[in-house]
C-alpha positions as CSV (number, residue, x, y, z in Angstrom):
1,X,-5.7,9.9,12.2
2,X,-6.5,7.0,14.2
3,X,-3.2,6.9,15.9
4,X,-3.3,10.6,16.3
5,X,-1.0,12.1,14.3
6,X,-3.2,13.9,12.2
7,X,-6.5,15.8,12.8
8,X,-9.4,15.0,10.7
9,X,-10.4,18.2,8.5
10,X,-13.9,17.6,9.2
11,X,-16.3,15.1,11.2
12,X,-14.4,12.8,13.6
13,X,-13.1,9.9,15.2
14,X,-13.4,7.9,18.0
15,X,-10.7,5.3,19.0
16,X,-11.7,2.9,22.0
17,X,-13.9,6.0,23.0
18,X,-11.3,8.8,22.6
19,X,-10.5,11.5,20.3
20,X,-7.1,10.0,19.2
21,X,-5.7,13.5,18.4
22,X,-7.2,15.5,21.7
23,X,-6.6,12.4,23.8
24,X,-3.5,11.6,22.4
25,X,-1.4,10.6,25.9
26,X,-4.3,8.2,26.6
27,X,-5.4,6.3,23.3
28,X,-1.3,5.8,22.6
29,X,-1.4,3.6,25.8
30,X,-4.1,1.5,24.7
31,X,-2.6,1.5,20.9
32,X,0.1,0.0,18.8
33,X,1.5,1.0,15.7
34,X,4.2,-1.0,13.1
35,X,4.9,0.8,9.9
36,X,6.5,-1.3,6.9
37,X,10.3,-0.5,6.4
38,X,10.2,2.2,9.0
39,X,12.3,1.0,11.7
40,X,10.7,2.3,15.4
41,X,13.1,0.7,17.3
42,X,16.5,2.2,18.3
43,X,19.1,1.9,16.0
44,X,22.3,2.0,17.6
45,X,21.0,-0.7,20.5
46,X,19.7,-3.9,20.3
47,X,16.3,-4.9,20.6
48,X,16.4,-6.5,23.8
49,X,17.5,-3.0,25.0
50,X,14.5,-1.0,23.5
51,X,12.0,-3.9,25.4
52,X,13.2,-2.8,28.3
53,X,12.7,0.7,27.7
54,X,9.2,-0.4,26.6
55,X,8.7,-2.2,29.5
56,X,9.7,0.9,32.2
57,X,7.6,3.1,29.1
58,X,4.2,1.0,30.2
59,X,4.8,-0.1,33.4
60,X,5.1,-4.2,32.3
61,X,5.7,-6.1,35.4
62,X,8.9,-8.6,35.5
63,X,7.1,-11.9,35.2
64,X,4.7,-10.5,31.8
65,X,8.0,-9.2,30.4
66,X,9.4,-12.4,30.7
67,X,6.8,-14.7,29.6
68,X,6.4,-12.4,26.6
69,X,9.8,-12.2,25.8
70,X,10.2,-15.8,25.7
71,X,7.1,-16.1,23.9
72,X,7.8,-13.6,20.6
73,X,11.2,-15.4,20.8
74,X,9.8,-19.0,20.3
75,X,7.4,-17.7,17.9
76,X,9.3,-15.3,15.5
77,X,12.8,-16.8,16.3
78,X,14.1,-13.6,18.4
79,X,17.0,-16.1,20.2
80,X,19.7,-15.5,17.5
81,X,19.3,-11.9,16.8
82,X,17.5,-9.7,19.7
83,X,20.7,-9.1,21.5
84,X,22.7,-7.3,17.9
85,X,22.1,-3.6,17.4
86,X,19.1,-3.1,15.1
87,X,21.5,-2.0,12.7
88,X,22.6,-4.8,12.1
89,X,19.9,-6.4,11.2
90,X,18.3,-7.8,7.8
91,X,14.9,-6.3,7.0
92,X,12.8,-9.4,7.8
93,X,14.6,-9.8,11.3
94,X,13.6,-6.0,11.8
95,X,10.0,-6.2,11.3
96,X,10.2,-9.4,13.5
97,X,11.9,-7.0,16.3
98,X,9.0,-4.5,15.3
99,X,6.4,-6.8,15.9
100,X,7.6,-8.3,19.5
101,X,7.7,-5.0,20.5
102,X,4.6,-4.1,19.6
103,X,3.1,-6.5,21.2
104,X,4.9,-5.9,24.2
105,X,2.8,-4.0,26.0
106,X,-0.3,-5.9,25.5
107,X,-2.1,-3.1,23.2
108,X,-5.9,-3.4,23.1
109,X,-5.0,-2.7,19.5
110,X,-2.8,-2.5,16.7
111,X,-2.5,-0.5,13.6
112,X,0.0,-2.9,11.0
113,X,0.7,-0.7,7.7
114,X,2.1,-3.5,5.3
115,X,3.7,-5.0,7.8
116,X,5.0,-7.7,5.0
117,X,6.4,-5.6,2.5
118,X,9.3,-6.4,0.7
119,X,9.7,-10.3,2.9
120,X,11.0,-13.1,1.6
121,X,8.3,-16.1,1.6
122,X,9.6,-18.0,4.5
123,X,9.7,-14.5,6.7
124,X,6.5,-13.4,5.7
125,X,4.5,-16.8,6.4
126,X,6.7,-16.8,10.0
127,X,5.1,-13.3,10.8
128,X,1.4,-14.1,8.8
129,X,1.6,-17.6,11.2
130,X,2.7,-14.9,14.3
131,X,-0.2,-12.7,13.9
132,X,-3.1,-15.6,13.3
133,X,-2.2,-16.7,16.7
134,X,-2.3,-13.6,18.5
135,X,-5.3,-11.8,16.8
136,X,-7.9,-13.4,19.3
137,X,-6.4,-11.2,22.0
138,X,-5.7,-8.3,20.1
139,X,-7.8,-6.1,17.4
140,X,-5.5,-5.9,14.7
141,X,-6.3,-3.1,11.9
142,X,-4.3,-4.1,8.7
143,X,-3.6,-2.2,5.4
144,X,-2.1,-3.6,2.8
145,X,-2.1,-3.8,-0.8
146,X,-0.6,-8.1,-0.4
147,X,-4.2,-9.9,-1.0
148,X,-2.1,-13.1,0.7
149,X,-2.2,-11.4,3.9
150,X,-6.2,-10.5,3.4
151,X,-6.7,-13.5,2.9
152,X,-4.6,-15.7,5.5
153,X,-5.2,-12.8,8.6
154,X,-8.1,-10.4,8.2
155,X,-11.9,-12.2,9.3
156,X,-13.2,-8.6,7.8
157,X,-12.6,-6.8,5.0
158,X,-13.0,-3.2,4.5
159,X,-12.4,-1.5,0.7
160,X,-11.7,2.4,0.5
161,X,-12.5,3.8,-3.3
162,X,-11.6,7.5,-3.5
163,X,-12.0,8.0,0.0
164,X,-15.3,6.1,0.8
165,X,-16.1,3.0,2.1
166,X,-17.1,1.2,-0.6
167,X,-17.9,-2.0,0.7
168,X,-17.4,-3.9,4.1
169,X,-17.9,-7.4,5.1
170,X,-16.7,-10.6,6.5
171,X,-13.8,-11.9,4.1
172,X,-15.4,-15.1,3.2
173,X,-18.2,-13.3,1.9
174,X,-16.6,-12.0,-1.2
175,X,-15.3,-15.4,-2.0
176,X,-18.5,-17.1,-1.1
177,X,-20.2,-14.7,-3.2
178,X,-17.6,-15.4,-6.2
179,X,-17.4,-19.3,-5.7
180,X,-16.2,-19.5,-9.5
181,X,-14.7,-22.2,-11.0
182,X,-12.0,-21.0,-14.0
183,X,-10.8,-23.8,-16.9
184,X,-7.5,-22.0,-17.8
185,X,-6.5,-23.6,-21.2
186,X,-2.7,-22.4,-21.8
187,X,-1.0,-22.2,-25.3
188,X,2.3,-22.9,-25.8
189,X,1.9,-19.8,-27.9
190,X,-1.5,-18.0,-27.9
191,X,-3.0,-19.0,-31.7
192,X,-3.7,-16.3,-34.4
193,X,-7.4,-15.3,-35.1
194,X,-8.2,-17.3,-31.8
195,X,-11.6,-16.4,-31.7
196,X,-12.3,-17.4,-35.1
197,X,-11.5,-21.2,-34.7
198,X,-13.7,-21.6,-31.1
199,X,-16.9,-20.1,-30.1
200,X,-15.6,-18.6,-26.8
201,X,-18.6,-16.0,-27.1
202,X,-21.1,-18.5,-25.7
203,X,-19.1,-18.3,-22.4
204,X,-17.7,-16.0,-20.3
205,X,-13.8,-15.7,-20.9
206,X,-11.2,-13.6,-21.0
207,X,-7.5,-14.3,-23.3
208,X,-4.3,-13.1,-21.6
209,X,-0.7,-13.5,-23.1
210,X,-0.8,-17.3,-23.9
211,X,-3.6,-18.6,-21.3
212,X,-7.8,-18.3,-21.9
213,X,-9.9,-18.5,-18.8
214,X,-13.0,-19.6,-19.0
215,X,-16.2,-19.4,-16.3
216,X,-17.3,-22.9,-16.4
217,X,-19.0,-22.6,-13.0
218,X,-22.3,-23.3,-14.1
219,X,-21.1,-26.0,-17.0
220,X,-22.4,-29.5,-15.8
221,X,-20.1,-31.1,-18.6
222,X,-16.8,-29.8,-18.1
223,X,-15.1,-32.4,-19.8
224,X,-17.1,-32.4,-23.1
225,X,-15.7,-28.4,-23.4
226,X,-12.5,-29.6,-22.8
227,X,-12.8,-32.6,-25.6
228,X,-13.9,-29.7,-27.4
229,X,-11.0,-27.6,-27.1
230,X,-9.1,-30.6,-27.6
231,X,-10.3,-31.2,-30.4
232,X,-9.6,-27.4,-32.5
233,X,-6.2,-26.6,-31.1
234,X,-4.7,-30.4,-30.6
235,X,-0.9,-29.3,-30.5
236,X,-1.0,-25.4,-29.6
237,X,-1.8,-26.5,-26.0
238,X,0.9,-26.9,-23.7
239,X,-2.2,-27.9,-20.5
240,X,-5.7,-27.3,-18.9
241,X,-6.6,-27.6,-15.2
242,X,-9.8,-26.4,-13.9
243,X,-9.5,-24.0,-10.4
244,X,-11.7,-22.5,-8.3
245,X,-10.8,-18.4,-8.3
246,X,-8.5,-17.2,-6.0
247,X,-9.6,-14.4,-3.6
248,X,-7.6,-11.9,-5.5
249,X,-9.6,-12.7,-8.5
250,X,-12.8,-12.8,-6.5
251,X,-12.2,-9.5,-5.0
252,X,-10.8,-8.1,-9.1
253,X,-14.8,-9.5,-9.8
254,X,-16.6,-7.6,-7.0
255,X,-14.8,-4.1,-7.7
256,X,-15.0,-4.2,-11.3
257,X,-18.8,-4.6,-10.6
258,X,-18.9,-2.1,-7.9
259,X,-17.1,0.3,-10.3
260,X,-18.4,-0.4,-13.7
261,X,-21.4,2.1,-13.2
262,X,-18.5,4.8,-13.0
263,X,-16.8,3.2,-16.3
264,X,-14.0,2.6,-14.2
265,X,-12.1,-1.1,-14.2
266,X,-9.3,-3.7,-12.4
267,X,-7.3,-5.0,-14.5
């Protein structure tokens, strides 16, 4: 609805101050889109050829479309594949060609629907790494269900539950919030009757396949607990490390919270 495809059924929306489905010719001048695994770009041609269609499309002067150009090349490695036909190319070098040409126009901003799906690691980081430096000249509105790129890209954080906003903030403030500290003690193979041989009730834990996790946060003697554990399973332990919580985890702790009152849960 934001880019203007759809009309909302009721109340409405304004994007940089227009009605993105009445104004539709103006806010898609001002707007970018990239769409995971839906290829925008002509297929047939190479990319080089659909920048300069974007370019005559918005009216880019020669020396912008240059700079740019050689810019998004340096950056996301355009050089050994912007002049093959789209066709050609491997999914990570297409949403790399997506994502110049995106930018291309200089959009006051762009709407990236998981942009990263499906990338290998070293693609993903390259286009993650792409977007960090360009995001201070661009609003970039991200969805995605990858908490990696939450984490390395957003500064803000918005989280939809059956339609509503159910919470929005500055990312760091979930994790500040949830500054945990986990001791994940893991089994070589998760003992029978576990329970029953450790008091795991006077902490706050949870048992998964062959690994316990325990909230030692607020534990000033970590290492007596882990003597302790030591101690009552000796050989069934294969190691223990003590972590902070990822974000993931963090965010898995503020839904669950947000939706226990429904008796509804992450797992």
């Amino acid at each position: 609805m934001m880019t203007g495809i759809l009309a909302p059924t009721s109340g409405e929306i304004r994007v940089l101050g227009n009605d993105p489905f009445k104004d539709r010719l103006i806010n898609n001048r001002k707007i970018s889109t990239v769409f995971g695994q839906r290829c925008k770009l002509r297929w047939d041609v190479s990319p080089m050829e659909s920048y300069y269609l974007i370019k005559d499309m918005y009216d880019i002067n020669d020396k912008d479309f240059k700079n740019r150009i050689s810019y998004f090349s340096e950056i996301l490695g355009l050089s050994t594949f912007i002049n093959n036909p789209v066709r050609t190319l491997s999914l990570g070098q297409k949403m790399k060609a997506e994502l110049a040409g995106a930018f291309l126009y200089d959009p006051e901003i762009i709407f990236l629907d998981e942009p990263t799906i499906g990338l290998d690691v070293l693609t993903k980081d390259s286009i993650l790494n792409f977007l960090n430096s360009i995001k201070g000249t661009t609003t970039i509105l991200l969805t995605t269900h990858d908490f990696d790129d939450i984490e390395k890209l957003c500064d803000r954080v918005i989280i939809l539950h059956e339609g509503r906003i159910i919470h929005d903030s500055p990312v760091n403030d979930i994790s500040s919030i949830y500054n945990l500290e986990m001791l994940e003690v893991i089994f070589k193979d998760l003992p029978e009757n576990i329970e029953s041989k450790f008091d795991f009730k006077n902490y706050k834990f949870d048992i998964k396949k062959n690994m316990v996790k325990i909230d030692v946060s607020s534990i000033n003697n970590k290492s007596e607990l882990i003597k302790k554990i030591y101690e009552t399973f000796n050989k069934d332990i294969d190691f223990v490390r003590v972590s902070k919580i990822s974000f993931k985890d963090a965010l898995k702790y503020f839904l669950n919270e947000q939706l226990s009152a429904k008796g509804k849960y992450v797992s």
